[in-house]
Coordinates of N, CA, C and O in Angstrom, one line a residue:
X1 N 69.7 -43.9 180.9 CA 69.1 -42.6 181.1 C 68.7 -42.5 182.6 O 68.4 -43.5 183.2
X2 N 68.8 -41.3 183.1 CA 68.5 -41.1 184.5 C 67.0 -41.2 184.8 O 66.1 -40.7 184.1
X3 N 66.7 -42.0 185.8 CA 65.3 -42.2 186.2 C 64.8 -41.0 187.1 O 65.4 -40.7 188.1
X4 N 63.8 -40.3 186.6 CA 63.3 -39.1 187.3 C 62.1 -39.5 188.2 O 62.0 -38.9 189.3
X5 N 61.3 -40.4 187.8 CA 60.1 -40.8 188.5 C 60.1 -42.3 188.8 O 59.7 -43.1 187.9
X6 N 60.6 -42.8 189.9 CA 60.7 -44.2 190.1 C 59.4 -45.0 190.3 O 59.3 -46.2 190.1
X7 N 58.3 -44.2 190.7 CA 57.0 -44.8 190.8 C 56.1 -44.1 189.9 O 55.5 -43.0 190.2
X8 N 55.9 -44.6 188.7 CA 55.0 -43.9 187.7 C 54.1 -44.9 186.9 O 54.4 -46.1 186.9
X9 N 53.2 -44.4 186.3 CA 52.2 -45.1 185.5 C 52.0 -44.5 184.2 O 51.8 -43.3 184.1
X10 N 51.9 -45.3 183.1 CA 51.5 -44.8 181.8 C 50.2 -45.4 181.5 O 49.9 -46.6 181.8
X11 N 49.3 -44.7 180.9 CA 47.9 -45.2 180.7 C 47.5 -45.0 179.2 O 47.8 -43.9 178.6
X12 N 46.9 -46.0 178.6 CA 46.4 -45.9 177.3 C 44.9 -45.9 177.5 O 44.2 -46.9 177.9
X13 N 44.3 -44.8 177.2 CA 42.8 -44.5 177.5 C 42.0 -44.6 176.2 O 42.3 -44.1 175.2
X14 N 40.9 -45.4 176.4 CA 40.0 -45.6 175.2 C 38.6 -45.3 175.7 O 38.4 -45.0 176.9
X15 N 37.6 -45.4 174.9 CA 36.2 -45.1 175.3 C 35.7 -46.1 176.4 O 35.1 -45.6 177.3
X16 N 36.0 -47.3 176.3 CA 35.5 -48.3 177.3 C 36.5 -48.9 178.2 O 36.2 -49.5 179.2
X17 N 37.8 -48.7 177.9 CA 38.9 -49.3 178.7 C 40.0 -48.4 178.9 O 40.3 -47.5 178.1
X18 N 40.7 -48.6 180.1 CA 42.0 -47.9 180.4 C 43.0 -49.0 180.7 O 42.8 -49.8 181.6
X19 N 44.1 -49.0 180.0 CA 45.2 -50.0 180.3 C 46.3 -49.2 181.0 O 46.8 -48.2 180.4
X20 N 46.6 -49.6 182.2 CA 47.5 -48.8 183.0 C 48.7 -49.7 183.3 O 48.6 -50.9 183.7
X21 N 49.9 -49.2 183.0 CA 51.2 -49.9 183.2 C 52.0 -49.2 184.3 O 52.4 -48.1 184.1
X22 N 52.2 -49.8 185.5 CA 52.9 -49.2 186.5 C 54.4 -49.7 186.5 O 54.6 -50.9 186.4
X23 N 55.3 -48.8 186.5 CA 56.7 -49.1 186.6 C 57.2 -48.6 188.0 O 57.2 -47.4 188.3
X24 N 57.6 -49.6 188.8 CA 58.0 -49.3 190.2 C 59.4 -49.8 190.4 O 59.8 -51.0 190.2
X25 N 60.3 -48.9 190.8 CA 61.7 -49.2 191.1 C 61.9 -49.6 192.5 O 61.5 -48.8 193.4
X26 N 62.4 -50.8 192.8 CA 62.6 -51.3 194.1 C 63.8 -50.7 194.7 O 64.6 -50.0 194.1
X27 N 64.0 -51.1 196.0 CA 65.2 -50.6 196.7 C 66.5 -51.1 196.1 O 67.5 -50.5 196.2
X28 N 66.4 -52.3 195.5 CA 67.6 -52.9 194.9 C 67.9 -52.3 193.5 O 68.8 -52.8 192.8
X29 N 67.0 -51.4 193.0 CA 67.2 -50.9 191.7 C 66.4 -51.6 190.6 O 66.4 -51.1 189.4
X30 N 65.9 -52.7 190.9 CA 65.2 -53.5 189.9 C 63.8 -52.8 189.6 O 63.2 -52.3 190.5
X31 N 63.4 -52.9 188.3 CA 62.1 -52.3 188.0 C 61.0 -53.4 187.9 O 61.2 -54.4 187.1
X32 N 60.0 -53.2 188.6 CA 58.8 -54.1 188.6 C 57.8 -53.5 187.7 O 57.4 -52.3 187.9
X33 N 57.2 -54.2 186.8 CA 56.2 -53.7 185.9 C 54.9 -54.5 186.2 O 54.9 -55.7 186.3
X34 N 53.8 -53.8 186.3 CA 52.5 -54.4 186.5 C 51.5 -53.7 185.6 O 51.4 -52.5 185.6
X35 N 50.7 -54.5 184.8 CA 49.7 -53.9 183.9 C 48.3 -54.4 184.3 O 48.1 -55.6 184.5
X36 N 47.4 -53.4 184.4 CA 46.0 -53.8 184.6 C 45.1 -53.0 183.7 O 45.4 -51.9 183.3
X37 N 43.9 -53.6 183.5 CA 42.9 -53.0 182.6 C 41.7 -52.6 183.5 O 41.2 -53.4 184.3
X38 N 41.2 -51.4 183.3 CA 40.1 -50.9 184.0 C 39.0 -50.4 183.1 O 39.3 -50.1 181.9
X39 N 37.8 -50.4 183.5 CA 36.7 -49.8 182.7 C 36.7 -48.3 182.9 O 37.6 -47.7 183.6
X40 N 35.8 -47.6 182.2 CA 35.8 -46.1 182.2 C 34.6 -45.6 183.0 O 34.4 -44.3 183.0
X41 N 33.8 -46.4 183.6 CA 32.7 -45.9 184.4 C 33.3 -45.3 185.7 O 34.4 -45.6 186.1
X42 N 32.6 -44.4 186.4 CA 33.1 -43.7 187.5 C 33.6 -44.7 188.6 O 34.6 -44.5 189.2
X43 N 32.8 -45.8 188.9 CA 33.3 -46.7 189.9 C 34.6 -47.4 189.5 O 35.5 -47.6 190.3
X44 N 34.8 -47.6 188.2 CA 36.1 -48.2 187.7 C 37.2 -47.2 187.9 O 38.3 -47.6 188.1
X45 N 36.9 -45.9 187.7 CA 38.0 -44.9 187.8 C 38.4 -44.8 189.3 O 39.6 -44.6 189.6
X46 N 37.5 -44.9 190.2 CA 37.8 -44.9 191.6 C 38.6 -46.2 192.0 O 39.5 -46.1 192.8
X47 N 38.3 -47.3 191.3 CA 39.1 -48.5 191.5 C 40.5 -48.3 191.0 O 41.5 -48.7 191.7
X48 N 40.7 -47.6 189.9 CA 42.0 -47.2 189.3 C 42.7 -46.3 190.4 O 43.9 -46.6 190.6
X49 N 42.0 -45.4 190.9 CA 42.6 -44.5 191.9 C 43.2 -45.3 193.1 O 44.3 -45.1 193.5
X50 N 42.4 -46.2 193.6 CA 42.8 -47.0 194.8 C 44.0 -47.8 194.4 O 44.9 -48.0 195.2
X51 N 44.0 -48.4 193.2 CA 45.2 -49.2 192.8 C 46.4 -48.4 192.7 O 47.5 -48.8 193.1
X52 N 46.3 -47.2 192.1 CA 47.5 -46.3 192.0 C 48.0 -45.9 193.4 O 49.2 -45.8 193.7
X53 N 47.1 -45.6 194.3 CA 47.5 -45.2 195.7 C 48.2 -46.4 196.4 O 49.1 -46.2 197.1
X54 N 47.6 -47.6 196.2 CA 48.2 -48.8 196.8 C 49.6 -49.1 196.3 O 50.5 -49.6 197.0
X55 N 49.9 -48.7 195.1 CA 51.2 -48.8 194.5 C 52.2 -47.7 194.8 O 53.3 -47.6 194.3
X56 N 51.7 -46.7 195.5 CA 52.5 -45.5 195.9 C 53.0 -44.7 194.7 O 54.1 -44.3 194.6
X57 N 52.1 -44.6 193.7 CA 52.5 -43.9 192.4 C 52.5 -42.4 192.7 O 51.7 -41.9 193.4
X58 N 53.5 -41.8 192.1 CA 53.6 -40.3 192.2 C 53.3 -39.6 191.0 O 52.7 -38.5 191.0
X59 N 53.5 -40.2 189.8 CA 53.3 -39.5 188.5 C 52.5 -40.4 187.6 O 52.8 -41.6 187.5
X60 N 51.6 -39.8 186.8 CA 50.7 -40.5 185.9 C 50.8 -39.8 184.6 O 50.7 -38.6 184.5
X61 N 50.9 -40.5 183.5 CA 50.9 -39.9 182.1 C 49.9 -40.7 181.3 O 49.7 -41.9 181.4
X62 N 49.2 -39.9 180.4 CA 48.3 -40.5 179.4 C 48.2 -39.7 178.2 O 48.6 -38.5 178.2
X63 N 47.8 -40.3 177.1 CA 47.6 -39.5 175.8 C 46.4 -38.7 175.9 O 45.4 -39.1 176.5
X64 N 46.3 -37.6 175.1 CA 45.1 -36.8 175.0 C 44.3 -37.3 173.8 O 44.2 -36.6 172.8
X65 N 43.7 -38.5 173.9 CA 42.9 -39.0 172.9 C 41.5 -38.6 173.0 O 40.8 -39.0 173.9
X66 N 41.1 -37.7 172.0 CA 39.7 -37.3 172.0 C 39.3 -36.6 173.3 O 40.0 -35.8 173.8
X67 N 38.1 -37.1 173.8 CA 37.6 -36.6 175.0 C 37.7 -37.6 176.1 O 37.3 -37.4 177.3
X68 N 38.2 -38.8 175.8 CA 38.2 -39.9 176.7 C 39.1 -39.7 177.9 O 38.9 -40.3 179.0
X69 N 40.1 -38.9 177.8 CA 41.1 -38.6 178.9 C 40.4 -37.7 180.0 O 40.9 -37.8 181.1
X70 N 39.4 -36.9 179.6 CA 38.9 -35.9 180.6 C 38.3 -36.5 181.9 O 38.7 -36.0 182.9
X71 N 37.5 -37.5 181.8 CA 37.0 -38.1 183.1 C 38.1 -38.7 184.0 O 38.1 -38.5 185.2
X72 N 39.0 -39.3 183.3 CA 40.2 -39.9 184.0 C 41.0 -38.8 184.7 O 41.3 -38.9 185.9
X73 N 41.2 -37.8 184.0 CA 42.0 -36.6 184.5 C 41.3 -36.0 185.7 O 41.9 -35.7 186.7
X74 N 40.0 -35.8 185.5 CA 39.2 -35.2 186.6 C 39.2 -35.9 187.9 O 39.3 -35.4 189.0
X75 N 39.2 -37.3 187.8 CA 39.2 -38.1 189.0 C 40.6 -38.1 189.7 O 40.7 -38.0 190.9
X76 N 41.6 -38.2 188.8 CA 43.0 -38.4 189.4 C 43.7 -37.1 189.7 O 44.8 -37.1 190.3
X77 N 43.2 -36.0 189.2 CA 43.9 -34.7 189.2 C 44.5 -34.3 190.6 O 45.6 -33.9 190.7
X78 N 43.7 -34.4 191.6 CA 44.2 -33.9 192.9 C 45.1 -34.9 193.6 O 45.7 -34.5 194.7
X79 N 45.3 -36.1 193.1 CA 46.0 -37.1 193.9 C 47.5 -37.4 193.3 O 48.3 -37.8 194.1
X80 N 47.7 -37.1 192.1 CA 49.0 -37.4 191.4 C 49.4 -36.3 190.6 O 48.7 -35.4 190.2
X81 N 50.7 -36.3 190.2 CA 51.3 -35.3 189.3 C 50.8 -35.9 187.9 O 51.3 -36.9 187.5
X82 N 49.9 -35.2 187.3 CA 49.4 -35.7 186.0 C 50.1 -35.1 184.8 O 50.3 -33.9 184.8
X83 N 50.4 -35.9 183.8 CA 51.0 -35.4 182.6 C 50.1 -35.9 181.4 O 49.8 -37.1 181.2
X84 N 49.6 -34.9 180.7 CA 48.8 -35.2 179.5 C 49.7 -35.0 178.3 O 50.3 -33.9 178.1
X85 N 49.9 -36.1 177.5 CA 50.8 -36.1 176.4 C 50.1 -36.0 175.1 O 49.1 -36.6 174.9
X86 N 50.7 -35.2 174.2 CA 50.3 -35.2 172.8 C 50.6 -36.5 172.1 O 51.8 -36.9 172.1
X87 N 49.6 -37.1 171.5 CA 49.8 -38.5 171.0 C 50.8 -38.5 169.8 O 51.6 -39.5 169.7
X88 N 50.9 -37.4 169.1 CA 51.9 -37.3 168.0 C 53.3 -37.3 168.5 O 54.3 -37.7 167.8
X89 N 53.5 -36.7 169.7 CA 54.9 -36.6 170.2 C 55.4 -37.8 170.9 O 56.6 -37.8 171.2
X90 N 54.6 -38.7 171.2 CA 55.0 -39.9 172.0 C 54.8 -41.2 171.2 O 54.6 -42.2 171.8
X91 N 54.6 -41.0 169.9 CA 54.4 -42.2 169.0 C 55.4 -43.3 169.3 O 56.6 -43.1 169.3
X92 N 54.9 -44.5 169.4 CA 55.7 -45.7 169.6 C 56.3 -46.1 168.2 O 55.8 -45.6 167.2
X93 N 57.3 -46.9 168.2 CA 57.9 -47.3 166.9 C 56.8 -48.1 166.2 O 56.0 -48.8 166.8
X94 N 56.8 -48.1 164.9 CA 55.8 -48.8 164.1 C 56.0 -50.3 164.3 O 57.1 -50.8 164.6
X95 N 54.9 -51.0 164.1 CA 54.9 -52.5 164.2 C 53.7 -52.9 164.9 O 52.7 -52.3 164.9
X96 N 53.8 -54.1 165.5 CA 52.6 -54.6 166.2 C 52.5 -53.9 167.5 O 53.2 -54.1 168.5
X97 N 51.4 -53.1 167.6 CA 51.2 -52.3 168.8 C 49.9 -52.8 169.5 O 48.9 -53.1 168.8
X98 N 49.9 -52.8 170.8 CA 48.8 -53.2 171.5 C 48.5 -52.1 172.6 O 49.4 -51.3 172.8
X99 N 47.4 -52.2 173.3 CA 47.1 -51.3 174.4 C 48.2 -51.4 175.5 O 48.6 -50.4 176.1
X100 N 48.5 -52.7 175.7 CA 49.5 -52.9 176.8 C 50.9 -52.3 176.4 O 51.5 -51.7 177.3
X101 N 51.3 -52.5 175.2 CA 52.6 -52.0 174.8 C 52.6 -50.5 174.7 O 53.6 -49.8 175.1
X102 N 51.4 -49.9 174.4 CA 51.3 -48.4 174.4 C 51.4 -47.9 175.8 O 52.1 -46.9 176.1
X103 N 50.7 -48.5 176.7 CA 50.7 -48.1 178.1 C 52.2 -48.2 178.7 O 52.7 -47.3 179.4
X104 N 52.8 -49.3 178.4 CA 54.2 -49.5 178.8 C 55.2 -48.4 178.2 O 56.0 -47.9 178.9
X105 N 55.0 -48.1 177.0 CA 55.8 -47.1 176.3 C 55.6 -45.8 177.0 O 56.6 -45.0 177.2
X106 N 54.4 -45.4 177.3 CA 54.1 -44.1 177.9 C 54.8 -44.1 179.3 O 55.4 -43.1 179.7
X107 N 54.7 -45.2 180.0 CA 55.3 -45.3 181.4 C 56.8 -45.1 181.3 O 57.4 -44.4 182.1
X108 N 57.4 -45.8 180.3 CA 58.9 -45.7 180.1 C 59.3 -44.3 179.8 O 60.3 -43.8 180.3
X109 N 58.6 -43.6 178.9 CA 58.9 -42.2 178.6 C 58.8 -41.3 179.8 O 59.6 -40.4 180.0
X110 N 57.7 -41.5 180.5 CA 57.5 -40.7 181.7 C 58.6 -40.9 182.7 O 59.1 -39.9 183.3
X111 N 58.9 -42.1 182.9 CA 59.9 -42.5 183.9 C 61.2 -41.7 183.8 O 61.9 -41.4 184.8
X112 N 61.6 -41.5 182.6 CA 62.9 -40.8 182.3 C 62.7 -39.3 181.9 O 63.6 -38.6 181.5
X113 N 61.4 -38.8 182.0 CA 61.1 -37.4 181.7 C 61.1 -37.0 180.3 O 61.5 -35.9 179.9
X114 N 60.8 -37.9 179.4 CA 60.8 -37.6 177.9 C 59.4 -37.2 177.4 O 59.2 -37.1 176.2
X115 N 58.4 -37.0 178.3 CA 57.1 -36.5 177.8 C 57.0 -35.0 178.1 O 57.1 -34.6 179.2
X116 N 56.7 -34.3 177.0 CA 56.5 -32.9 177.2 C 55.0 -32.7 177.5 O 54.1 -33.1 176.6
X117 N 54.6 -32.2 178.6 CA 53.2 -32.2 179.0 C 52.4 -31.1 178.2 O 53.0 -30.0 177.9
X118 N 51.2 -31.5 177.9 CA 50.3 -30.5 177.2 C 49.7 -29.6 178.3 O 49.6 -30.0 179.5
X119 N 49.4 -28.4 177.9 CA 48.8 -27.5 178.9 C 47.4 -27.9 179.2 O 46.6 -28.1 178.3
X120 N 47.1 -28.1 180.5 CA 45.7 -28.3 181.0 C 45.4 -27.3 182.0 O 46.0 -27.2 183.0
X121 N 44.4 -26.4 181.7 CA 44.1 -25.3 182.6 C 43.4 -25.9 183.9 O 43.0 -27.0 183.9
X122 N 43.3 -25.0 184.9 CA 42.7 -25.5 186.1 C 41.2 -25.8 185.9 O 40.7 -25.4 184.9
X123 N 40.6 -26.5 186.9 CA 39.3 -27.0 186.7 C 38.3 -25.8 186.4 O 37.4 -26.0 185.6
X124 N 38.4 -24.7 187.1 CA 37.5 -23.6 186.9 C 37.6 -23.1 185.5 O 36.6 -22.8 184.9
X125 N 38.8 -23.0 185.0 CA 39.0 -22.5 183.6 C 38.5 -23.5 182.6 O 37.9 -23.1 181.6
X126 N 38.6 -24.8 182.9 CA 38.1 -25.8 182.0 C 36.6 -25.7 181.9 O 36.0 -25.8 180.8
X127 N 35.9 -25.5 183.0 CA 34.5 -25.3 183.0 C 34.0 -24.1 182.3 O 33.1 -24.1 181.5
X128 N 34.8 -23.0 182.5 CA 34.5 -21.7 181.8 C 34.6 -21.9 180.3 O 33.8 -21.4 179.5
X129 N 35.7 -22.6 179.9 CA 35.9 -22.9 178.4 C 34.7 -23.7 177.8 O 34.2 -23.4 176.8
X130 N 34.3 -24.7 178.6 CA 33.2 -25.5 178.1 C 31.9 -24.7 178.0 O 31.2 -24.8 177.0
X131 N 31.6 -23.8 178.9 CA 30.5 -22.9 178.9 C 30.6 -22.0 177.7 O 29.6 -21.8 177.0
X132 N 31.7 -21.4 177.5 CA 31.9 -20.5 176.4 C 31.7 -21.2 175.0 O 31.1 -20.6 174.1
X133 N 32.3 -22.4 174.9 CA 32.1 -23.1 173.7 C 30.6 -23.5 173.4 O 30.2 -23.4 172.3
X134 N 29.9 -23.9 174.5 CA 28.5 -24.2 174.4 C 27.7 -22.9 173.9 O 26.9 -23.0 173.0
X135 N 28.0 -21.8 174.6 CA 27.4 -20.6 174.2 C 27.6 -20.2 172.7 O 26.7 -19.8 172.0
X136 N 28.9 -20.3 172.3 CA 29.2 -20.0 170.9 C 28.4 -20.9 169.9 O 27.9 -20.5 168.9
X137 N 28.3 -22.2 170.3 CA 27.6 -23.1 169.5 C 26.1 -22.8 169.4 O 25.5 -22.8 168.3
X138 N 25.5 -22.4 170.6 CA 24.1 -22.1 170.6 C 23.8 -20.8 169.8 O 22.8 -20.7 169.1
X139 N 24.7 -19.8 169.9 CA 24.5 -18.6 169.1 C 24.6 -18.9 167.6 O 23.9 -18.4 166.8
X140 N 25.6 -19.8 167.3 CA 25.7 -20.2 165.9 C 24.4 -20.9 165.4 O 24.0 -20.6 164.2
X141 N 23.9 -21.8 166.2 CA 22.6 -22.5 165.8 C 21.5 -21.5 165.7 O 20.7 -21.6 164.8
X142 N 21.4 -20.5 166.6 CA 20.4 -19.5 166.5 C 20.5 -18.6 165.3 O 19.5 -18.4 164.6
X143 N 21.7 -18.2 164.9 CA 21.9 -17.5 163.7 C 21.5 -18.3 162.5 O 20.9 -17.8 161.6
X144 N 21.9 -19.5 162.4 CA 21.6 -20.4 161.3 C 20.1 -20.5 161.2 O 19.5 -20.5 160.1
X145 N 19.4 -20.7 162.3 CA 17.9 -20.8 162.3 C 17.2 -19.5 161.8 O 16.3 -19.5 161.0
X146 N 17.8 -18.4 162.2 CA 17.2 -17.1 161.8 C 17.4 -16.9 160.3 O 16.5 -16.5 159.6
X147 N 18.6 -17.3 159.8 CA 18.9 -17.2 158.3 C 17.9 -18.1 157.6 O 17.5 -17.8 156.5
X148 N 17.7 -19.3 158.1 CA 16.8 -20.3 157.4 C 15.4 -19.7 157.3 O 14.7 -19.8 156.3
X149 N 14.9 -19.1 158.4 CA 13.5 -18.5 158.4 C 13.5 -17.4 157.4 O 12.5 -17.3 156.7
X150 N 14.5 -16.5 157.4 CA 14.5 -15.4 156.5 C 14.5 -15.9 155.1 O 13.8 -15.3 154.2
X151 N 15.3 -16.9 154.8 CA 15.3 -17.5 153.4 C 14.0 -18.0 153.0 O 13.5 -17.8 151.9
X152 N 13.3 -18.7 154.0 CA 12.0 -19.3 153.7 C 11.0 -18.2 153.4 O 10.2 -18.3 152.5
X153 N 11.0 -17.1 154.2 CA 10.1 -16.0 153.9 C 10.4 -15.4 152.6 O 9.4 -15.1 151.9
X154 N 11.6 -15.2 152.2 CA 12.0 -14.6 150.9 C 11.5 -15.5 149.8 O 10.9 -15.0 148.8
X155 N 11.7 -16.8 149.9 CA 11.2 -17.7 148.9 C 9.7 -17.7 148.8 O 9.1 -18.0 147.7
X156 N 9.0 -17.3 149.8 CA 7.5 -17.3 149.8 C 7.0 -15.9 149.5 O 5.8 -15.6 149.7
X157 N 7.9 -15.0 149.0 CA 7.5 -13.7 148.6 C 7.0 -12.8 149.8 O 6.2 -11.9 149.6
X158 N 7.5 -13.1 150.9 CA 7.2 -12.3 152.1 C 8.5 -11.5 152.4 O 9.5 -12.0 152.9
X159 N 8.5 -10.2 152.0 CA 9.7 -9.4 152.0 C 9.8 -8.5 153.2 O 9.8 -7.3 153.2
X160 N 9.9 -9.2 154.4 CA 10.0 -8.5 155.7 C 11.3 -7.7 155.8 O 11.3 -6.7 156.4
X161 N 12.3 -8.2 155.1 CA 13.6 -7.6 155.2 C 13.6 -6.2 154.6 O 14.5 -5.4 154.9
X162 N 12.7 -6.0 153.7 CA 12.7 -4.6 153.0 C 11.9 -3.6 153.9 O 12.0 -2.4 153.7
X163 N 11.1 -4.2 154.8 CA 10.2 -3.3 155.6 C 10.8 -3.1 157.0 O 10.7 -2.0 157.5
X164 N 11.4 -4.1 157.6 CA 12.0 -4.0 158.9 C 13.5 -4.3 158.8 O 13.9 -5.2 158.1
X165 N 14.3 -3.5 159.5 CA 15.7 -3.7 159.5 C 16.1 -5.0 160.1 O 17.1 -5.6 159.7
X166 N 15.4 -5.4 161.2 CA 15.7 -6.6 161.9 C 14.4 -7.4 162.0 O 13.5 -7.0 162.8
X167 N 14.2 -8.4 161.2 CA 12.9 -9.1 161.3 C 12.7 -9.9 162.6 O 11.7 -10.4 162.9
X168 N 13.8 -10.0 163.4 CA 13.6 -10.6 164.7 C 13.7 -9.6 165.8 O 13.7 -10.0 167.0
X169 N 13.6 -8.3 165.5 CA 13.5 -7.3 166.5 C 12.0 -7.2 166.9 O 11.2 -8.0 166.5
X170 N 11.7 -6.2 167.7 CA 10.3 -6.0 168.2 C 9.3 -5.9 167.0 O 8.3 -6.6 167.0
X171 N 9.5 -5.0 166.1 CA 8.6 -4.8 165.0 C 8.6 -5.9 164.1 O 7.5 -6.4 163.6
X172 N 9.7 -6.5 163.8 CA 9.8 -7.7 163.0 C 9.0 -8.9 163.6 O 8.3 -9.6 162.9
X173 N 9.1 -9.1 164.8 CA 8.4 -10.2 165.5 C 6.9 -9.9 165.5 O 6.1 -10.9 165.4
X174 N 6.5 -8.6 165.7 CA 5.1 -8.3 165.6 C 4.5 -8.7 164.2 O 3.4 -9.2 164.1
X175 N 5.3 -8.4 163.2 CA 4.9 -8.7 161.8 C 4.8 -10.2 161.6 O 3.9 -10.7 161.0
X176 N 5.8 -10.9 162.1 CA 5.8 -12.4 162.0 C 4.6 -13.0 162.7 O 4.0 -13.9 162.3
X177 N 4.3 -12.4 163.9 CA 3.2 -12.9 164.7 C 1.9 -12.7 163.9 O 1.0 -13.6 163.9
X178 N 1.7 -11.6 163.3 CA 0.5 -11.3 162.5 C 0.4 -12.2 161.3 O -0.7 -12.6 160.9
X179 N 1.6 -12.5 160.7 CA 1.6 -13.4 159.6 C 1.1 -14.8 160.0 O 0.3 -15.4 159.3
X180 N 1.5 -15.2 161.1 CA 1.1 -16.5 161.6 C -0.4 -16.5 162.0 O -1.1 -17.5 161.6
X181 N -0.8 -15.5 162.7 CA -2.2 -15.5 163.2 C -3.2 -15.2 162.0 O -4.3 -15.9 161.9
X182 N -2.9 -14.3 161.2 CA -3.9 -13.8 160.2 C -3.6 -14.5 158.8 O -4.5 -14.6 158.0
X183 N -2.4 -14.8 158.6 CA -2.0 -15.4 157.3 C -1.6 -14.4 156.3 O -1.2 -14.7 155.2
X184 N -1.7 -13.1 156.6 CA -1.3 -12.0 155.8 C -1.0 -10.8 156.6 O -1.3 -10.7 157.8
X185 N -0.4 -9.8 156.0 CA -0.1 -8.5 156.7 C -0.7 -7.4 155.8 O -0.4 -7.3 154.6
X186 N -1.5 -6.5 156.4 CA -2.0 -5.3 155.7 C -0.9 -4.3 155.6 O 0.0 -4.2 156.4
X187 N -1.0 -3.4 154.6 CA 0.0 -2.4 154.4 C 0.0 -1.4 155.6 O 1.0 -0.9 156.0
X188 N -1.2 -1.1 156.1 CA -1.4 -0.2 157.3 C -0.7 -0.8 158.5 O 0.0 -0.1 159.3
X189 N -0.8 -2.1 158.7 CA -0.1 -2.8 159.8 C 1.4 -2.7 159.7 O 2.1 -2.5 160.7
X190 N 1.9 -2.8 158.5 CA 3.3 -2.7 158.3 C 3.8 -1.3 158.7 O 4.8 -1.2 159.4
X191 N 3.1 -0.3 158.3 CA 3.5 1.1 158.5 C 3.5 1.3 160.0 O 4.4 2.0 160.6
X192 N 2.5 0.8 160.8 CA 2.4 1.1 162.2 C 3.5 0.4 162.9 O 4.1 0.8 163.9
X193 N 3.9 -0.9 162.5 CA 4.8 -1.7 163.2 C 6.2 -1.1 163.0 O 7.1 -1.2 163.9
X194 N 6.5 -0.6 161.9 CA 7.9 -0.1 161.6 C 8.0 1.3 162.2 O 8.8 1.7 162.9

């Protein structure tokens, strides 16, 4: 097969380690392979970056395993042509597999252009996605908490839902505050609040 990227690296990324396999084609056409293991702390990622630069690497590929690829991608993104691969599409042949063999397999696939890259949006869009997901989660938590409070009140025979359309609106909150401070709500108070 035609070699598209003569200086490339395949990486097997885990929670605590990154196994990187560099495949470098020499001037005589021979392929030199070097494998190193790095940690995943920031200082280790910069050590990985220096190693890749020293090897004159142009292309880097790794699997998109969980969230572990994200810090690696963030550090290396501006320096190399990064390829994020779907793990199901680059599965190695079954048998005895190791981190080293996985990294080497990824490097071999990348070298001949057999990895279909996953879409990774730009950094600004990734940050916006994270914020939107966090907001959606917080709103979901808030809704669940409101439902829990309303259920608890109903089970305690406090029928605020029949008096106020939104028990967490202004009048509903006033009623809840009076319940907390007085321990009960007069009929006159309910009429004034609604």
